[in-house]
GROMACS .gro file of C-alpha atoms in nm:
model
  219
    1MET     CA    1   1.620  -0.318   2.617
    2GLY     CA    2   1.462  -0.339   2.960
    3GLN     CA    3   1.109  -0.373   2.824
    4ASP     CA    4   0.860  -0.659   2.824
    5VAL     CA    5   0.875  -0.844   2.491
    6VAL     CA    6   0.498  -0.905   2.494
    7TRP     CA    7   0.418  -0.535   2.517
    8LEU     CA    8   0.679  -0.455   2.253
    9LEU     CA    9   0.523  -0.719   2.027
   10ILE     CA   10   0.172  -0.578   2.071
   11GLU     CA   11   0.293  -0.226   1.994
   12ALA     CA   12   0.498  -0.352   1.698
   13ILE     CA   13   0.201  -0.536   1.544
   14HIS     CA   14  -0.016  -0.227   1.592
   15ASN     CA   15   0.240   0.005   1.432
   16SER     CA   16   0.319  -0.226   1.140
   17LEU     CA   17  -0.050  -0.270   1.062
   18LEU     CA   18  -0.109   0.104   1.098
   19ILE     CA   19   0.175   0.180   0.856
   20GLY     CA   20   0.033  -0.068   0.606
   21LEU     CA   21  -0.320   0.073   0.633
   22ILE     CA   22  -0.206   0.436   0.600
   23VAL     CA   23   0.010   0.357   0.296
   24ALA     CA   24  -0.269   0.153   0.137
   25THR     CA   25  -0.526   0.427   0.198
   26ILE     CA   26  -0.308   0.704   0.054
   27GLY     CA   27  -0.191   0.493  -0.239
   28THR     CA   28  -0.536   0.362  -0.329
   29VAL     CA   29  -0.719   0.695  -0.296
   30ALA     CA   30  -0.450   0.885  -0.487
   31GLY     CA   31  -0.426   0.612  -0.750
   32VAL     CA   32  -0.802   0.603  -0.810
   33PHE     CA   33  -0.825   0.983  -0.828
   34VAL     CA   34  -0.530   1.030  -1.066
   35GLY     CA   35  -0.629   0.729  -1.279
   36LEU     CA   36  -0.990   0.844  -1.322
   37LEU     CA   37  -0.880   1.201  -1.388
   38ALA     CA   38  -0.630   1.094  -1.654
   39GLY     CA   39  -0.842   0.827  -1.819
   40PHE     CA   40  -1.169   1.014  -1.830
   41THR     CA   41  -1.053   1.364  -1.925
   42GLY     CA   42  -0.795   1.267  -2.188
   43GLY     CA   43  -0.602   1.528  -2.383
   44GLY     CA   44  -0.301   1.713  -2.245
   45LEU     CA   45  -0.385   1.645  -1.882
   46ASP     CA   46  -0.391   1.272  -1.952
   47ARG     CA   47  -0.049   1.290  -2.118
   48VAL     CA   48   0.104   1.486  -1.829
   49LEU     CA   49  -0.039   1.256  -1.562
   50THR     CA   50   0.066   0.948  -1.759
   51VAL     CA   51   0.426   1.074  -1.783
   52VAL     CA   52   0.434   1.146  -1.409
   53THR     CA   53   0.283   0.807  -1.328
   54ASP     CA   54   0.523   0.618  -1.555
   55THR     CA   55   0.815   0.809  -1.403
   56PHE     CA   56   0.722   0.696  -1.052
   57ILE     CA   57   0.679   0.340  -1.178
   58VAL     CA   58   1.021   0.314  -1.344
   59ILE     CA   59   1.216   0.497  -1.071
   60PRO     CA   60   1.384   0.238  -0.846
   61SER     CA   61   1.208   0.296  -0.516
   62LEU     CA   62   1.445   0.106  -0.286
   63PRO     CA   63   1.748   0.342  -0.314
   64ILE     CA   64   1.522   0.644  -0.258
   65LEU     CA   65   1.353   0.482   0.041
   66ILE     CA   66   1.693   0.392   0.187
   67LEU     CA   67   1.815   0.750   0.138
   68MET     CA   68   1.506   0.903   0.296
   69THR     CA   69   1.493   0.668   0.594
   70SER     CA   70   1.863   0.729   0.659
   71PHE     CA   71   1.780   1.096   0.720
   72MET     CA   72   1.510   1.001   0.969
   73LYS     CA   73   1.723   0.798   1.209
   74GLY     CA   74   1.572   0.835   1.554
   75THR     CA   75   1.324   1.104   1.448
   76SER     CA   76   1.045   0.923   1.265
   77THR     CA   77   0.686   0.846   1.359
   78VAL     CA   78   0.442   0.591   1.223
   79PHE     CA   79   0.273   0.855   1.008
   80VAL     CA   80   0.600   0.994   0.866
   81MET     CA   81   0.723   0.645   0.780
   82ALA     CA   82   0.390   0.571   0.612
   83LEU     CA   83   0.413   0.891   0.406
   84VAL     CA   84   0.759   0.794   0.284
   85LEU     CA   85   0.640   0.450   0.173
   86ALA     CA   86   0.325   0.598   0.015
   87MET     CA   87   0.533   0.804  -0.229
   88PHE     CA   88   0.548   0.506  -0.463
   89ALA     CA   89   0.224   0.330  -0.366
   90TRP     CA   90  -0.009   0.524  -0.596
   91ALA     CA   91   0.156   0.483  -0.937
   92TRP     CA   92   0.054   0.125  -1.028
   93PRO     CA   93  -0.307   0.171  -0.909
   94SER     CA   94  -0.324   0.492  -1.112
   95ARG     CA   95  -0.214   0.320  -1.431
   96GLN     CA   96  -0.462   0.036  -1.386
   97ILE     CA   97  -0.753   0.267  -1.303
   98ARG     CA   98  -0.666   0.482  -1.606
   99SER     CA   99  -0.689   0.176  -1.832
  100MET     CA  100  -1.025   0.091  -1.677
  101ALA     CA  101  -1.152   0.446  -1.730
  102LEU     CA  102  -1.032   0.455  -2.092
  103SER     CA  103  -1.220   0.133  -2.162
  104MET     CA  104  -1.539   0.227  -1.981
  105ARG     CA  105  -1.582   0.577  -2.119
  106GLU     CA  106  -1.658   0.426  -2.461
  107ARG     CA  107  -1.930   0.194  -2.327
  108ASP     CA  108  -2.290   0.247  -2.435
  109PHE     CA  109  -2.421   0.314  -2.084
  110ILE     CA  110  -2.168   0.596  -2.040
  111HIS     CA  111  -2.284   0.762  -2.363
  112THR     CA  112  -2.645   0.711  -2.251
  113ALA     CA  113  -2.568   0.887  -1.922
  114TRP     CA  114  -2.413   1.179  -2.110
  115PHE     CA  115  -2.704   1.206  -2.352
  116SER     CA  116  -2.946   1.205  -2.058
  117GLY     CA  117  -2.785   1.526  -1.933
  118GLU     CA  118  -2.549   1.399  -1.664
  119GLY     CA  119  -2.229   1.598  -1.621
  120THR     CA  120  -1.880   1.451  -1.632
  121VAL     CA  121  -1.838   1.452  -1.254
  122GLN     CA  122  -2.176   1.286  -1.205
  123VAL     CA  123  -2.097   1.020  -1.467
  124VAL     CA  124  -1.764   0.942  -1.300
  125ILE     CA  125  -1.917   0.920  -0.952
  126THR     CA  126  -2.232   0.725  -1.038
  127GLU     CA  127  -2.123   0.508  -1.332
  128ILE     CA  128  -1.747   0.448  -1.317
  129LEU     CA  129  -1.647   0.488  -0.952
  130PRO     CA  130  -1.847   0.182  -0.832
  131TYR     CA  131  -1.649  -0.040  -1.072
  132ALA     CA  132  -1.323   0.124  -0.965
  133LEU     CA  133  -1.399   0.076  -0.595
  134THR     CA  134  -1.450  -0.298  -0.643
  135TRP     CA  135  -1.098  -0.322  -0.782
  136ALA     CA  136  -0.966  -0.068  -0.530
  137LEU     CA  137  -1.055  -0.291  -0.234
  138SER     CA  138  -0.840  -0.571  -0.374
  139ASN     CA  139  -0.557  -0.324  -0.439
  140PHE     CA  140  -0.597  -0.186  -0.086
  141MET     CA  141  -0.528  -0.527   0.067
  142ASN     CA  142  -0.233  -0.587  -0.166
  143ALA     CA  143  -0.091  -0.243  -0.085
  144THR     CA  144  -0.123  -0.309   0.288
  145LEU     CA  145   0.077  -0.629   0.251
  146ALA     CA  146   0.340  -0.461   0.033
  147ALA     CA  147   0.382  -0.169   0.274
  148ILE     CA  148   0.431  -0.396   0.575
  149ALA     CA  149   0.682  -0.600   0.375
  150SER     CA  150   0.873  -0.286   0.271
  151GLU     CA  151   0.892  -0.144   0.623
  152THR     CA  152   0.994  -0.481   0.768
  153SER     CA  153   1.264  -0.528   0.505
  154LEU     CA  154   1.408  -0.182   0.565
  155ALA     CA  155   1.405  -0.237   0.941
  156VAL     CA  156   1.573  -0.579   0.926
  157LEU     CA  157   1.846  -0.423   0.712
  158GLY     CA  158   1.892  -0.156   0.981
  159LEU     CA  159   1.755   0.120   0.758
  160SER     CA  160   1.434   0.199   0.944
  161PRO     CA  161   1.427   0.475   1.210
  162GLY     CA  162   1.543   0.312   1.533
  163ASN     CA  163   1.287   0.486   1.754
  164LEU     CA  164   0.993   0.326   1.571
  165ILE     CA  165   0.858   0.012   1.736
  166SER     CA  166   0.766  -0.223   1.451
  167LEU     CA  167   0.797  -0.593   1.373
  168GLY     CA  168   1.100  -0.531   1.154
  169ASN     CA  169   1.275  -0.324   1.420
  170MET     CA  170   1.202  -0.590   1.682
  171ILE     CA  171   1.382  -0.844   1.464
  172GLN     CA  172   1.667  -0.598   1.411
  173TRP     CA  173   1.700  -0.524   1.784
  174ALA     CA  174   1.705  -0.895   1.867
  175ARG     CA  175   1.971  -0.954   1.603
  176ASP     CA  176   2.186  -0.665   1.726
  177ARG     CA  177   2.178  -0.804   2.079
  178ASN     CA  178   2.257  -1.160   1.969
  179ALA     CA  179   1.924  -1.300   2.086
  180ILE     CA  180   1.988  -1.622   1.892
  181PHE     CA  181   2.324  -1.688   2.054
  182THR     CA  182   2.193  -1.604   2.402
  183LYS     CA  183   1.894  -1.834   2.337
  184GLN     CA  184   1.631  -1.564   2.385
  185TRP     CA  185   1.401  -1.747   2.147
  186PHE     CA  186   1.084  -1.557   2.235
  187TRP     CA  187   1.248  -1.223   2.158
  188ILE     CA  188   1.365  -1.323   1.811
  189GLY     CA  189   1.088  -1.572   1.735
  190SER     CA  190   0.776  -1.377   1.829
  191PRO     CA  191   0.810  -1.094   1.573
  192ILE     CA  192   0.904  -1.342   1.299
  193ILE     CA  193   0.600  -1.560   1.371
  194ALA     CA  194   0.374  -1.255   1.401
  195THR     CA  195   0.499  -1.125   1.065
  196ALA     CA  196   0.445  -1.463   0.899
  197VAL     CA  197   0.093  -1.498   1.042
  198MET     CA  198   0.007  -1.145   0.930
  199PHE     CA  199   0.134  -1.210   0.578
  200VAL     CA  200  -0.051  -1.542   0.548
  201GLY     CA  201  -0.371  -1.387   0.685
  202LEU     CA  202  -0.362  -1.095   0.442
  203PHE     CA  203  -0.274  -1.327   0.152
  204LEU     CA  204  -0.570  -1.554   0.229
  205LEU     CA  205  -0.796  -1.250   0.258
  206ILE     CA  206  -0.680  -1.121  -0.082
  207THR     CA  207  -0.718  -1.465  -0.242
  208GLY     CA  208  -1.067  -1.512  -0.097
  209TYR     CA  209  -1.181  -1.170  -0.215
  210ASN     CA  210  -1.044  -1.226  -0.567
  211ASP     CA  211  -1.217  -1.567  -0.583
  212TYR     CA  212  -1.541  -1.401  -0.475
  213LEU     CA  213  -1.507  -1.141  -0.751
  214ALA     CA  214  -1.431  -1.412  -1.008
  215ARG     CA  215  -1.743  -1.608  -0.910
  216LYS     CA  216  -1.952  -1.291  -0.914
  217ARG     CA  217  -1.835  -1.204  -1.267
  218GLY     CA  218  -1.904  -1.559  -1.383
  219ARG     CA  219  -2.273  -1.542  -1.295
   0.00000   0.00000   0.00000
């Protein structure tokens, strides 16, 4: 490709991480908002939001992602790719936050807050949101990992926009140009190793955070 592999690798790591962080941010924020809105208000709004959420959960995301990325060949940016992946990143968090809100709104301290004159918005922000944010941080890290995995998988399959420099596209470019057979090990090996290190690092971060939460709850 006429470009330094090191600089491509640095840009690819940056873009892959940026995609993961954007997807995780959109998915987590939207999931927390929709879940709290559905679980705490109840009634018809809860039923409508639950149907929409369940629809996005059961829809097979891979064929839709493949279809959408095929229309973006050579025209995508990091932000556009992240928006496409974020379409399905909010549904599971929303369902889990809704269950949390349904459980917590019947707690004694919530009723006490209402009886003391606090409004619904104030109760949600001061009493429920802190619990939701603790869980949301764990989901944020999981969503980052899942988004990077999705983009990398699409790219390796040749379904990611070819103009986007990412770890998956680096692997795809090396494969297309027979880097293995021409023994260009650094070209094919560096993005694979970088992806593996990133995945292991995020996994250890998630595991450590969940262990910390478990110990904190056990006190």
